[in-house]
Amino acid sequence: MFTKEASWGSPVRNFLIQADTTYRGLFGWLNWFGYISNVIFRPVVLVLIYSVLGRFSGSPEVGRTYALGIACFTMAMNILPGIAQCYTYDRTGGTLSFFFASPANRLESYLARAVLHYPNGLLSFVSTMVTAWLVVGIDFSSVNWGGFILAVFTTALSIAALGEFLGPFAIAFRDWSNIQNILVGMMLVFSGVIIPLNVFPVPIQEFARLLPITNGLVSIRSTFVGAPLAENSGYLIREGLTGLAYLALGYLGFGLFEKVARRNGALEQESL
Amino acid sequence: METIIECTDVKRIYSSRTRTGQKRETVALNGLNLQVSKGTVFGLLGPNGAGKTTTIRILSTLLIPNSGKATVAGFDIVKEASEVRKRIGLILGGERGLYGRLTGKENLNYFAAINHMSASLSRRRVDEVLKMVTLTEAKDRPVEQYSRGMRQRLHVARGLLTDPEILFMDEPTIGLDPVGAQELRQMIPPMVKEGKTIVLTTHYMSEADELSDRIAIIDRGAIVAEGTPSDIKRKFSKVRIFEVLSRQSQTNASGELASIKGVERVIAGSDGALLKLTIHVIPGTDISEKVTEILGRANVESCITREPTLEEAYLSIIK
């Protein structure tokens, strides 16, 4: 056994290796076909459907609202399953056992699993917006770029945090990805992407405000039409806090589900 | 000798539910007691489902026992799991447990990182262990292109990466060809000489016999025999072996021999043109006269009594 002094590596280097390994080793869409179809093509198709639909309503405002909502939703469509795969494939591939049997820093590994999925979400947002501009003619002339970019980055972070919250469930529940897909679908309905929040009963509106996107989207939409960030900064702060809460809860879940897996033999059953 | 691994009355039950919602329980370990001395190879033998892998998983902190206590290097495997993890290496047999899309070297770099190894130490150790398992030339190929034997060798490399004090090897030679298996076996004595402790599960009796200082036979979640390989053969074996070489093969000879009082099993084989009969008998039984009578004195080329091999002893214990 090496002495601690001789072996202790740089946390940053170890973090980056873990981010790279969990991404390249476990992200199921990391091949040309999977990546282009899921990260680029699917969001483009989705935004075309909804933006064209919005255009037929006769109001350019509806088309813009849909385009921005769908652009946010496509971030969730890419980030959430991507992070989930880091957990499900780690478990089904048997590598998670070796991770749990190691003295790995759990927080480092927990955060590393999300890092490279974050830019994927941003990429799908960009490809969706470019499509909306080229095909539907969304007007970018009055965008408050600083506020808009900050709102998009914060919303993407909040979505990644939800991914980190949901992912560890896969450690203890074998069929978790199916349940997670339903949750992603629910976001389309409840987070104000297509359907305005105020059409729902108050309890559902309150629930919706606990989801990522719901608050951030208000800031994204307002800054897109040139409003100063301060106008809806409360929403953006709430979006950021929602993300932080999911991140913290997710980390607790990561530790909890490791214990659950050790107690109920979930990883053992996977290998049968 | 200092005890480095200890299990006291360890029980582990797996619970599951049937499709109709009924609870189903499988007892994997039923009061396991064992002690492993530092710097030795401890072989754990038993049929499939006996509890060998569960034992390894508990000792490597991957499973929590339902009751009982286990310590590794003096640390409780439940309460002080992180201390245990710093001191162990784990080699599980089979094809899972590696990142197929990454190269062998990238896999090892990752496991070095989660074990907090520094860049320079990681580089040195990755090169060393790859060389040890003769994968240096294949280090930059994706693991999904590796043969089964190569993957198993990479498992071994990963287990050795941190130069652990205690190494758990669960069927490490599974999938290896005879040369690869022999090479792996040859790696074990030098490691023991360095003071490492190895817990080895295997279905290959000759491997256990060759490598183990002590062997425990586990059946239905409990140890049914424990000692040195010689102890297992002499004290715990429930049979002695009569080996008979006969010139003439009689079609019903095996059946007749099996009906002799005290005979447990008759295995018929050939040794060139001769019929070779391996007869397992209850210790203290002398069947030489009856064997000669059945086969005919003129036909019997030789008739010797010998100690059982580990496999024969094992088969007599696990019925």
Coordinates of C-alpha atoms in Angstrom, one line a residue:
Chain A
M1 CA 0.0 0.0 0.0
F2 CA 1.3 3.4 -0.8
T3 CA 1.7 6.1 1.8
K4 CA -0.9 8.8 1.7
E5 CA 1.8 11.4 0.9
A6 CA 3.1 9.4 -2.0
S7 CA -0.3 8.7 -3.4
W8 CA -2.5 11.7 -2.8
G9 CA -3.3 13.2 -6.2
S10 CA -4.6 16.6 -7.2
P11 CA -8.4 16.7 -6.7
V12 CA -8.8 18.8 -9.8
R13 CA -7.0 16.2 -12.0
N14 CA -8.9 13.4 -10.4
F15 CA -12.2 15.3 -10.9
L16 CA -11.4 15.8 -14.6
I17 CA -10.5 12.2 -15.1
Q18 CA -13.8 11.1 -13.5
A19 CA -15.8 13.6 -15.6
D20 CA -14.1 12.4 -18.8
T21 CA -14.5 8.7 -17.9
T22 CA -18.1 8.7 -16.8
Y23 CA -18.9 10.7 -19.9
R24 CA -17.0 8.8 -22.6
G25 CA -17.5 5.4 -20.8
L26 CA -21.2 5.7 -19.9
F27 CA -23.0 8.2 -22.1
G28 CA -25.1 6.0 -24.4
W29 CA -25.5 8.6 -27.1
L30 CA -21.8 9.2 -27.6
N31 CA -21.6 7.9 -31.2
W32 CA -22.2 9.9 -34.4
F33 CA -25.7 8.5 -34.9
G34 CA -26.8 8.7 -31.3
Y35 CA -25.3 12.2 -30.7
I36 CA -26.6 13.8 -33.8
S37 CA -30.1 12.3 -33.6
N38 CA -30.6 13.0 -29.9
V39 CA -28.7 16.1 -29.2
I40 CA -29.3 18.0 -32.5
F41 CA -31.9 16.4 -34.7
R42 CA -34.6 15.6 -32.1
P43 CA -34.6 19.1 -30.6
V44 CA -34.7 20.6 -34.1
V45 CA -37.7 18.5 -35.0
L46 CA -39.5 19.4 -31.8
V47 CA -39.0 23.1 -32.2
L48 CA -40.2 23.0 -35.8
I49 CA -43.4 21.3 -34.8
Y50 CA -44.2 23.7 -32.0
S51 CA -43.0 26.9 -33.6
V52 CA -44.9 26.2 -36.8
L53 CA -47.9 25.4 -34.6
G54 CA -47.5 28.7 -32.8
R55 CA -47.2 30.5 -36.1
F56 CA -50.5 29.1 -37.3
S57 CA -52.1 30.7 -34.3
G58 CA -51.5 34.0 -36.1
S59 CA -49.3 35.5 -33.4
P60 CA -45.5 35.8 -33.8
E61 CA -45.4 36.1 -30.0
V62 CA -46.8 32.6 -29.6
G63 CA -44.2 31.2 -32.0
R64 CA -41.5 32.9 -30.0
T65 CA -42.9 31.7 -26.7
Y66 CA -43.0 28.1 -27.9
A67 CA -39.6 28.3 -29.4
L68 CA -38.0 29.5 -26.2
G69 CA -40.0 27.0 -24.1
I70 CA -39.0 24.1 -26.4
A71 CA -35.4 25.3 -26.5
C72 CA -35.4 25.0 -22.7
F73 CA -37.1 21.6 -22.8
T74 CA -34.6 20.2 -25.2
M75 CA -31.9 21.0 -22.6
A76 CA -33.8 18.8 -20.2
M77 CA -34.3 16.2 -22.9
N78 CA -30.5 15.9 -23.2
I79 CA -29.1 16.6 -19.8
L80 CA -31.4 14.5 -17.7
P81 CA -31.1 11.2 -19.6
G82 CA -27.4 11.8 -20.1
I83 CA -26.7 12.1 -16.4
A84 CA -29.1 9.2 -15.7
Q85 CA -27.1 7.0 -18.1
C86 CA -24.0 7.7 -15.9
Y87 CA -25.7 5.9 -13.1
T88 CA -27.7 3.2 -14.9
Y89 CA -24.9 2.0 -17.1
D90 CA -22.4 2.2 -14.3
R91 CA -24.7 -0.1 -12.4
T92 CA -25.6 -2.5 -15.2
G93 CA -22.0 -2.6 -16.5
G94 CA -20.8 -3.7 -13.0
T95 CA -18.3 -0.8 -12.7
L96 CA -20.3 0.8 -9.9
S97 CA -19.3 -2.0 -7.6
F98 CA -15.7 -1.1 -8.0
F99 CA -16.4 2.5 -7.4
F100 CA -18.3 1.7 -4.2
A101 CA -15.5 -0.6 -3.0
S102 CA -13.0 2.3 -3.4
P103 CA -12.2 5.2 -1.2
A104 CA -13.3 7.6 -3.9
N105 CA -14.4 11.0 -2.9
R106 CA -18.1 10.7 -3.3
L107 CA -18.8 14.4 -3.8
E108 CA -16.1 14.7 -6.5
S109 CA -17.5 11.8 -8.4
Y110 CA -21.1 13.0 -7.9
L111 CA -20.3 16.4 -9.5
A112 CA -18.1 14.9 -12.2
R113 CA -21.0 12.9 -13.6
A114 CA -22.8 16.0 -14.7
V115 CA -20.1 18.3 -16.0
L116 CA -19.9 17.2 -19.6
H117 CA -23.7 16.9 -20.0
Y118 CA -24.1 20.5 -19.3
P119 CA -22.6 21.7 -22.6
N120 CA -24.7 19.2 -24.4
G121 CA -27.8 20.9 -23.0
L122 CA -26.5 24.3 -24.1
L123 CA -25.7 22.9 -27.6
S124 CA -29.2 21.6 -28.0
F125 CA -30.5 25.0 -26.9
V126 CA -28.4 26.8 -29.5
S127 CA -29.4 24.4 -32.3
T128 CA -33.0 24.8 -31.4
M129 CA -32.9 28.6 -31.4
V130 CA -30.9 28.7 -34.7
T131 CA -33.6 26.5 -36.2
A132 CA -36.3 28.7 -34.9
W133 CA -34.5 31.7 -36.4
L134 CA -33.9 30.1 -39.8
V135 CA -37.2 28.4 -40.3
V136 CA -39.7 30.3 -38.3
G137 CA -38.0 33.7 -38.4
I138 CA -37.8 34.3 -34.7
D139 CA -36.7 37.9 -34.2
F140 CA -33.4 38.3 -32.2
S141 CA -33.1 42.1 -32.7
S142 CA -34.1 43.2 -29.2
V143 CA -32.4 40.5 -27.1
N144 CA -30.7 41.6 -23.9
W145 CA -27.8 39.3 -24.6
G146 CA -26.1 39.5 -21.2
G147 CA -29.3 38.7 -19.2
F148 CA -30.5 36.2 -21.7
I149 CA -27.2 34.2 -21.6
L150 CA -27.1 34.3 -17.9
A151 CA -30.7 33.1 -17.7
V152 CA -30.0 30.2 -20.1
F153 CA -26.8 29.2 -18.3
T154 CA -28.6 29.3 -14.9
T155 CA -31.6 27.3 -16.2
A156 CA -29.2 24.7 -17.7
L157 CA -27.4 24.4 -14.4
S158 CA -30.7 23.9 -12.6
I159 CA -31.7 21.2 -15.1
A160 CA -28.3 19.5 -14.6
A161 CA -28.9 19.6 -10.8
L162 CA -32.3 17.9 -11.3
G163 CA -30.4 15.3 -13.3
E164 CA -28.0 14.8 -10.4
F165 CA -31.0 14.5 -8.1
L166 CA -32.7 11.9 -10.2
G167 CA -29.7 9.9 -11.4
P168 CA -28.8 8.2 -8.1
F169 CA -32.2 6.6 -7.8
A170 CA -30.9 4.2 -10.5
I171 CA -28.4 2.8 -7.9
A172 CA -31.2 1.3 -5.9
F173 CA -34.0 0.9 -8.5
R174 CA -33.2 -1.2 -11.6
D175 CA -35.9 0.2 -13.9
W176 CA -35.5 3.8 -12.8
S177 CA -34.9 5.2 -16.3
N178 CA -38.5 4.4 -17.3
I179 CA -39.8 6.4 -14.4
Q180 CA -37.4 9.2 -15.2
N181 CA -38.7 9.4 -18.8
I182 CA -42.2 10.0 -17.4
L183 CA -40.8 12.8 -15.2
V184 CA -39.1 14.4 -18.2
G185 CA -42.5 14.3 -20.0
M186 CA -44.2 15.9 -17.1
M187 CA -41.8 18.9 -17.4
L188 CA -43.1 19.5 -20.9
V189 CA -46.6 19.8 -19.4
F190 CA -46.0 21.6 -16.1
S191 CA -43.0 23.9 -16.5
G192 CA -44.6 26.5 -18.7
V193 CA -42.8 25.3 -21.8
I194 CA -46.0 25.1 -23.9
I195 CA -48.9 25.4 -21.6
P196 CA -49.0 28.7 -19.6
L197 CA -48.7 28.0 -15.9
N198 CA -51.8 30.1 -14.9
V199 CA -54.2 27.6 -16.6
F200 CA -53.4 25.0 -13.9
P201 CA -55.0 24.9 -10.4
V202 CA -52.9 26.7 -7.7
P203 CA -51.5 23.6 -6.1
I204 CA -50.1 22.4 -9.5
Q205 CA -48.7 25.9 -10.1
E206 CA -46.9 25.7 -6.8
F207 CA -45.6 22.2 -7.7
A208 CA -44.5 23.5 -11.1
R209 CA -42.4 26.3 -9.5
L210 CA -40.4 23.6 -7.8
L211 CA -39.3 22.3 -11.2
P212 CA -36.3 23.6 -13.1
I213 CA -37.2 25.7 -16.2
T214 CA -40.4 27.1 -14.7
N215 CA -38.8 30.1 -13.1
G216 CA -35.8 30.5 -15.4
L217 CA -38.0 30.5 -18.5
V218 CA -39.7 33.6 -17.3
S219 CA -36.3 35.4 -17.3
I220 CA -35.3 33.9 -20.6
R221 CA -38.5 35.1 -22.3
S222 CA -38.3 38.5 -20.8
T223 CA -34.6 39.1 -21.6
F224 CA -35.2 37.8 -25.1
V225 CA -37.5 40.7 -25.8
G226 CA -35.0 43.1 -24.3
A227 CA -36.2 43.5 -20.7
P228 CA -33.5 44.2 -18.2
L229 CA -32.5 41.2 -16.1
A230 CA -33.5 43.1 -12.9
E231 CA -37.1 43.0 -14.0
N232 CA -37.4 39.3 -13.4
S233 CA -34.3 38.7 -11.3
G234 CA -36.4 37.1 -8.6
Y235 CA -37.3 34.3 -11.0
L236 CA -33.7 33.7 -12.0
I237 CA -32.6 33.6 -8.3
R238 CA -35.3 31.2 -7.6
E239 CA -34.2 29.0 -10.6
G240 CA -30.7 29.0 -9.2
L241 CA -31.8 28.2 -5.7
T242 CA -34.0 25.4 -7.1
G243 CA -30.9 24.0 -8.7
L244 CA -28.9 24.2 -5.6
A245 CA -31.6 22.5 -3.6
Y246 CA -31.7 19.6 -6.1
L247 CA -27.9 19.4 -6.1
A248 CA -27.8 19.1 -2.3
L249 CA -30.7 16.7 -2.2
G250 CA -29.1 14.6 -5.0
Y251 CA -25.9 14.4 -3.1
L252 CA -27.7 13.2 0.0
G253 CA -29.5 10.7 -2.3
F254 CA -26.2 9.5 -3.7
G255 CA -25.0 8.6 -0.2
L256 CA -28.4 7.2 0.8
F257 CA -28.8 5.0 -2.2
E258 CA -25.2 3.6 -1.8
K259 CA -26.3 2.6 1.7
V260 CA -29.5 1.1 0.4
A261 CA -27.7 -0.8 -2.3
R262 CA -25.3 -2.2 0.2
R263 CA -28.1 -3.1 2.5
N264 CA -30.5 -4.7 0.0
G265 CA -27.9 -6.1 -2.3
A266 CA -29.2 -4.2 -5.3
L267 CA -25.8 -4.3 -7.1
E268 CA -25.5 -8.0 -6.4
Q269 CA -28.9 -8.7 -7.9
E270 CA -27.9 -6.8 -11.0
S271 CA -25.1 -9.2 -11.6
L272 CA -27.3 -12.3 -11.4
Chain B
M1 CA 0.1 -15.2 13.3
E2 CA -1.8 -11.9 13.3
T3 CA -5.4 -12.2 12.2
I4 CA -6.2 -9.6 9.5
I5 CA -9.7 -10.7 8.5
E6 CA -12.3 -12.0 10.8
C7 CA -16.0 -12.9 10.4
T8 CA -18.1 -13.7 13.4
D9 CA -21.5 -15.2 13.0
V10 CA -22.2 -13.3 9.8
K11 CA -25.6 -13.7 8.3
R12 CA -26.8 -12.3 5.0
I13 CA -30.3 -12.8 3.6
Y14 CA -31.4 -11.5 0.2
S15 CA -35.0 -10.5 0.0
S16 CA -37.0 -10.2 -3.1
R17 CA -40.6 -10.3 -4.1
T18 CA -42.3 -12.6 -6.6
R19 CA -44.6 -11.3 -9.3
T20 CA -47.5 -11.8 -7.1
G21 CA -45.9 -9.6 -4.4
Q22 CA -44.9 -12.4 -2.0
K23 CA -41.7 -11.9 -0.1
R24 CA -39.0 -14.4 -0.9
E25 CA -35.9 -14.8 1.2
T26 CA -32.6 -16.5 0.2
V27 CA -30.2 -17.2 2.9
A28 CA -26.7 -16.5 1.4
L29 CA -24.7 -16.7 4.6
N30 CA -25.9 -18.5 7.7
G31 CA -23.6 -17.7 10.5
L32 CA -20.3 -17.6 8.8
N33 CA -17.2 -17.7 11.0
L34 CA -13.7 -17.4 9.7
Q35 CA -10.3 -15.9 10.4
V36 CA -7.6 -15.2 7.9
S37 CA -4.0 -14.6 9.0
K38 CA -1.9 -11.8 7.6
G39 CA 0.4 -12.7 4.7
T40 CA -1.4 -15.9 3.7
V41 CA -3.6 -17.1 0.9
F42 CA -7.0 -18.2 2.1
G43 CA -8.9 -20.3 -0.3
L44 CA -12.7 -20.2 -0.2
L45 CA -14.3 -23.2 -1.9
G46 CA -17.9 -24.2 -2.4
P47 CA -20.6 -25.0 -4.9
N48 CA -22.4 -22.2 -6.8
G49 CA -24.7 -20.3 -4.4
A50 CA -22.8 -21.4 -1.3
G51 CA -22.0 -17.9 -0.3
K52 CA -18.4 -17.4 -1.6
T53 CA -19.1 -14.2 -3.6
T54 CA -21.4 -12.9 -0.9
T55 CA -18.5 -13.3 1.6
I56 CA -16.2 -11.4 -0.8
R57 CA -18.7 -8.7 -1.3
I58 CA -19.3 -8.3 2.4
L59 CA -15.6 -8.1 3.2
S60 CA -15.0 -5.6 0.4
T61 CA -17.8 -3.4 1.9
L62 CA -20.2 -3.8 -1.0
L63 CA -22.8 -5.6 1.1
I64 CA -23.9 -5.1 4.7
P65 CA -24.5 -8.3 6.7
N66 CA -27.9 -8.7 8.3
S67 CA -26.2 -9.6 11.5
G68 CA -22.8 -10.6 12.8
K69 CA -19.6 -8.7 12.7
A70 CA -16.7 -8.6 10.2
T71 CA -13.4 -6.8 10.4
V72 CA -10.7 -6.3 7.8
A73 CA -7.3 -5.0 8.9
G74 CA -8.9 -4.4 12.3
F75 CA -11.6 -2.1 10.8
D76 CA -15.3 -2.8 11.0
I77 CA -16.6 -3.3 7.4
V78 CA -19.8 -1.4 8.2
K79 CA -18.8 1.3 10.6
E80 CA -15.3 1.9 9.2
A81 CA -15.9 1.0 5.5
S82 CA -13.8 3.9 4.2
E83 CA -10.7 2.7 6.1
V84 CA -11.3 -0.9 4.8
R85 CA -11.5 0.4 1.2
K86 CA -8.1 2.1 1.5
R87 CA -6.5 -1.3 2.2
I88 CA -8.2 -3.6 -0.2
G89 CA -8.1 -4.6 -3.9
L90 CA -10.9 -6.4 -5.5
I91 CA -10.8 -8.8 -8.5
L92 CA -14.2 -10.1 -9.6
G93 CA -14.3 -12.7 -12.3
G94 CA -16.4 -12.2 -15.4
E95 CA -16.7 -9.8 -18.2
R96 CA -18.5 -6.9 -16.4
G97 CA -16.8 -4.2 -14.4
L98 CA -14.9 -2.4 -17.1
Y99 CA -15.7 0.6 -19.4
G100 CA -15.8 -1.1 -22.8
R101 CA -15.5 2.0 -24.9
L102 CA -12.4 3.2 -23.1
T103 CA -9.0 1.7 -23.5
G104 CA -7.3 -0.5 -21.0
K105 CA -5.1 2.3 -19.9
E106 CA -8.0 4.8 -19.6
N107 CA -9.8 2.3 -17.4
L108 CA -6.8 2.0 -15.1
N109 CA -6.3 5.8 -15.1
Y110 CA -9.9 6.2 -13.9
F111 CA -9.5 3.7 -11.1
A112 CA -6.2 5.3 -10.1
A113 CA -8.0 8.7 -9.9
I114 CA -10.8 7.4 -7.7
N115 CA -8.1 5.9 -5.4
H116 CA -6.6 9.4 -5.1
M117 CA -3.3 8.4 -6.8
S118 CA -1.1 11.3 -7.9
A119 CA -0.3 11.8 -11.6
S120 CA 3.2 10.4 -11.3
L121 CA 2.3 7.5 -9.2
S122 CA -0.6 6.7 -11.4
R123 CA 1.5 6.7 -14.5
R124 CA 4.1 4.5 -12.9
R125 CA 1.7 2.0 -11.5
V126 CA -0.5 1.8 -14.6
D127 CA 2.6 0.9 -16.6
E128 CA 3.7 -1.6 -14.0
V129 CA 0.5 -3.5 -13.7
L130 CA -0.1 -3.5 -17.5
K131 CA 3.3 -5.1 -17.8
M132 CA 2.6 -7.6 -15.1
V133 CA -0.5 -8.8 -16.9
T134 CA 1.1 -8.5 -20.3
L135 CA -1.3 -6.0 -21.7
T136 CA 1.2 -3.3 -22.5
E137 CA 0.8 -3.7 -26.2
A138 CA -3.0 -3.6 -26.0
K139 CA -3.2 -0.7 -23.5
D140 CA -4.5 1.7 -26.1
R141 CA -7.2 -0.5 -27.5
P142 CA -10.8 -0.2 -26.4
V143 CA -11.7 -2.8 -23.9
E144 CA -14.7 -3.9 -26.0
Q145 CA -12.1 -5.3 -28.5
Y146 CA -10.4 -7.3 -25.8
S147 CA -10.8 -11.1 -25.6
R148 CA -12.3 -12.6 -22.5
G149 CA -8.9 -13.5 -21.1
M150 CA -7.5 -10.0 -21.8
R151 CA -10.4 -8.5 -19.9
Q152 CA -9.8 -10.8 -17.0
R153 CA -6.1 -9.8 -17.0
L154 CA -7.2 -6.2 -16.9
H155 CA -9.4 -7.0 -13.9
V156 CA -6.3 -8.4 -12.2
A157 CA -4.3 -5.2 -13.1
R158 CA -7.0 -3.1 -11.6
G159 CA -7.0 -5.1 -8.4
L160 CA -3.2 -4.7 -8.1
L161 CA -3.2 -1.0 -9.1
T162 CA -3.2 0.4 -5.6
D163 CA -0.7 -2.2 -4.3
P164 CA -3.3 -3.2 -1.7
E165 CA -2.5 -4.9 1.6
I166 CA -5.4 -7.3 1.2
L167 CA -6.6 -8.7 -2.1
F168 CA -10.0 -10.3 -2.7
M169 CA -10.0 -12.5 -5.8
D170 CA -13.3 -13.9 -6.8
E171 CA -12.6 -16.6 -9.4
P172 CA -9.7 -14.7 -10.9
T173 CA -8.7 -17.3 -13.5
I174 CA -12.2 -17.8 -14.9
G175 CA -12.0 -17.3 -18.7
L176 CA -8.2 -17.5 -18.8
D177 CA -6.5 -20.1 -20.9
P178 CA -4.2 -22.5 -19.1
V179 CA -1.1 -20.4 -19.8
G180 CA -2.8 -17.2 -18.6
A181 CA -4.2 -18.9 -15.5
Q182 CA -0.7 -20.3 -14.7
E183 CA 0.8 -16.9 -15.2
L184 CA -1.7 -15.4 -12.8
R185 CA -1.1 -18.1 -10.3
Q186 CA 2.6 -17.4 -10.5
M187 CA 2.0 -13.8 -9.5
I188 CA 0.5 -14.8 -6.2
P189 CA 3.4 -16.3 -4.2
P190 CA 5.6 -13.2 -4.6
M191 CA 2.8 -11.0 -3.4
V192 CA 2.3 -13.1 -0.3
K193 CA 6.1 -12.9 0.2
E194 CA 5.7 -9.1 0.3
G195 CA 3.2 -9.6 3.2
K196 CA -0.1 -9.3 1.2
T197 CA -3.1 -11.3 2.3
I198 CA -5.2 -12.9 -0.4
V199 CA -8.7 -14.3 -0.2
L200 CA -9.3 -16.4 -3.2
T201 CA -12.5 -18.1 -4.4
T202 CA -12.2 -20.6 -7.1
H203 CA -13.9 -23.7 -8.6
Y204 CA -10.5 -25.1 -9.6
M205 CA -9.4 -27.4 -6.8
S206 CA -5.8 -27.7 -8.1
E207 CA -5.5 -23.9 -8.1
A208 CA -6.7 -23.8 -4.5
D209 CA -4.4 -26.7 -3.5
E210 CA -1.4 -25.1 -5.2
L211 CA -1.9 -21.6 -3.8
S212 CA -3.7 -21.7 -0.5
D213 CA -2.2 -21.8 2.9
R214 CA -5.6 -22.5 4.4
I215 CA -8.8 -23.5 2.8
A216 CA -12.4 -23.2 3.9
I217 CA -15.2 -25.1 2.3
I218 CA -18.5 -23.2 2.4
D219 CA -21.8 -24.8 1.9
R220 CA -25.3 -23.3 2.3
G221 CA -23.8 -20.2 3.9
A222 CA -21.7 -21.8 6.5
I223 CA -18.2 -23.2 6.7
V224 CA -18.2 -27.0 6.8
A225 CA -14.5 -27.6 6.8
E226 CA -11.4 -25.5 7.3
G227 CA -7.7 -26.1 7.5
T228 CA -4.6 -26.5 5.5
P229 CA -5.1 -28.3 2.2
S230 CA -3.6 -31.4 3.9
D231 CA -6.0 -31.0 6.8
I232 CA -8.9 -31.0 4.3
K233 CA -7.6 -34.1 2.6
R234 CA -6.8 -36.0 5.8
K235 CA -9.1 -34.8 8.5
F236 CA -12.2 -33.6 6.8
S237 CA -12.4 -35.8 3.8
K238 CA -15.1 -38.4 4.3
V239 CA -13.4 -40.8 1.9
R240 CA -10.1 -42.7 1.2
I241 CA -9.2 -43.6 -2.3
F242 CA -8.6 -47.1 -3.8
E243 CA -7.1 -46.9 -7.2
V244 CA -7.2 -50.1 -9.2
L245 CA -5.7 -50.8 -12.6
S246 CA -7.3 -53.8 -14.3
R247 CA -6.4 -55.5 -17.5
Q248 CA -9.8 -56.7 -18.5
S249 CA -12.8 -54.5 -18.6
Q250 CA -16.0 -56.1 -17.3
T251 CA -19.1 -54.2 -18.3
N252 CA -20.8 -54.5 -14.9
A253 CA -17.6 -54.2 -12.8
S254 CA -18.4 -50.6 -11.7
G255 CA -21.9 -51.5 -10.6
E256 CA -20.7 -54.5 -8.6
L257 CA -17.9 -52.5 -6.9
A258 CA -20.4 -49.7 -6.0
S259 CA -22.5 -52.3 -4.2
I260 CA -19.7 -53.2 -1.8
K261 CA -20.4 -52.0 1.7
G262 CA -18.4 -48.8 2.5
V263 CA -18.0 -47.8 -1.2
E264 CA -19.3 -44.3 -1.8
R265 CA -18.5 -43.8 -5.5
V266 CA -16.8 -45.6 -8.3
I267 CA -15.3 -43.7 -11.2
A268 CA -14.2 -45.7 -14.2
G269 CA -11.6 -44.4 -16.6
S270 CA -8.8 -45.7 -18.7
D271 CA -5.1 -45.7 -18.5
G272 CA -3.9 -46.7 -22.0
A273 CA -5.3 -50.2 -22.5
L274 CA -6.0 -50.7 -18.8
L275 CA -9.2 -50.0 -17.0
K276 CA -8.7 -47.4 -14.2
L277 CA -11.1 -47.5 -11.3
T278 CA -11.1 -44.8 -8.7
I279 CA -13.1 -46.0 -5.7
H280 CA -14.1 -43.7 -2.9
V281 CA -14.5 -45.6 0.3
I282 CA -15.4 -44.7 3.8
P283 CA -12.2 -44.4 5.9
G284 CA -11.3 -47.6 7.7
T285 CA -12.9 -49.8 5.0
D286 CA -10.7 -52.4 3.3
I287 CA -12.1 -53.5 0.0
S288 CA -9.0 -54.9 -1.6
E289 CA -10.1 -58.5 -1.3
K290 CA -13.5 -57.9 -2.7
V291 CA -12.1 -55.9 -5.6
T292 CA -9.8 -58.7 -6.4
E293 CA -12.7 -61.1 -6.2
I294 CA -14.9 -59.1 -8.5
L295 CA -12.2 -58.2 -11.1
G296 CA -10.4 -61.5 -10.9
R297 CA -6.9 -61.8 -9.3
A298 CA -5.2 -62.3 -12.7
N299 CA -6.7 -59.1 -14.1
V300 CA -5.6 -56.7 -11.3
E301 CA -2.5 -55.0 -12.4
S302 CA -2.2 -52.8 -9.3
C303 CA -4.3 -51.8 -6.3
I304 CA -3.2 -48.9 -4.2
T305 CA -4.7 -46.9 -1.4
R306 CA -4.0 -43.2 -1.4
E307 CA -5.1 -39.9 0.2
P308 CA -7.8 -38.1 -1.7
T309 CA -6.9 -35.2 -3.8
L310 CA -8.5 -31.9 -2.7
E311 CA -11.2 -32.3 -5.4
E312 CA -12.0 -35.8 -4.1
A313 CA -12.1 -34.6 -0.5
Y314 CA -14.2 -31.6 -1.6
L315 CA -16.7 -33.9 -3.3
S316 CA -17.0 -36.1 -0.3
I317 CA -17.7 -33.1 2.0
I318 CA -20.1 -31.4 -0.4
K319 CA -22.7 -34.0 -1.2

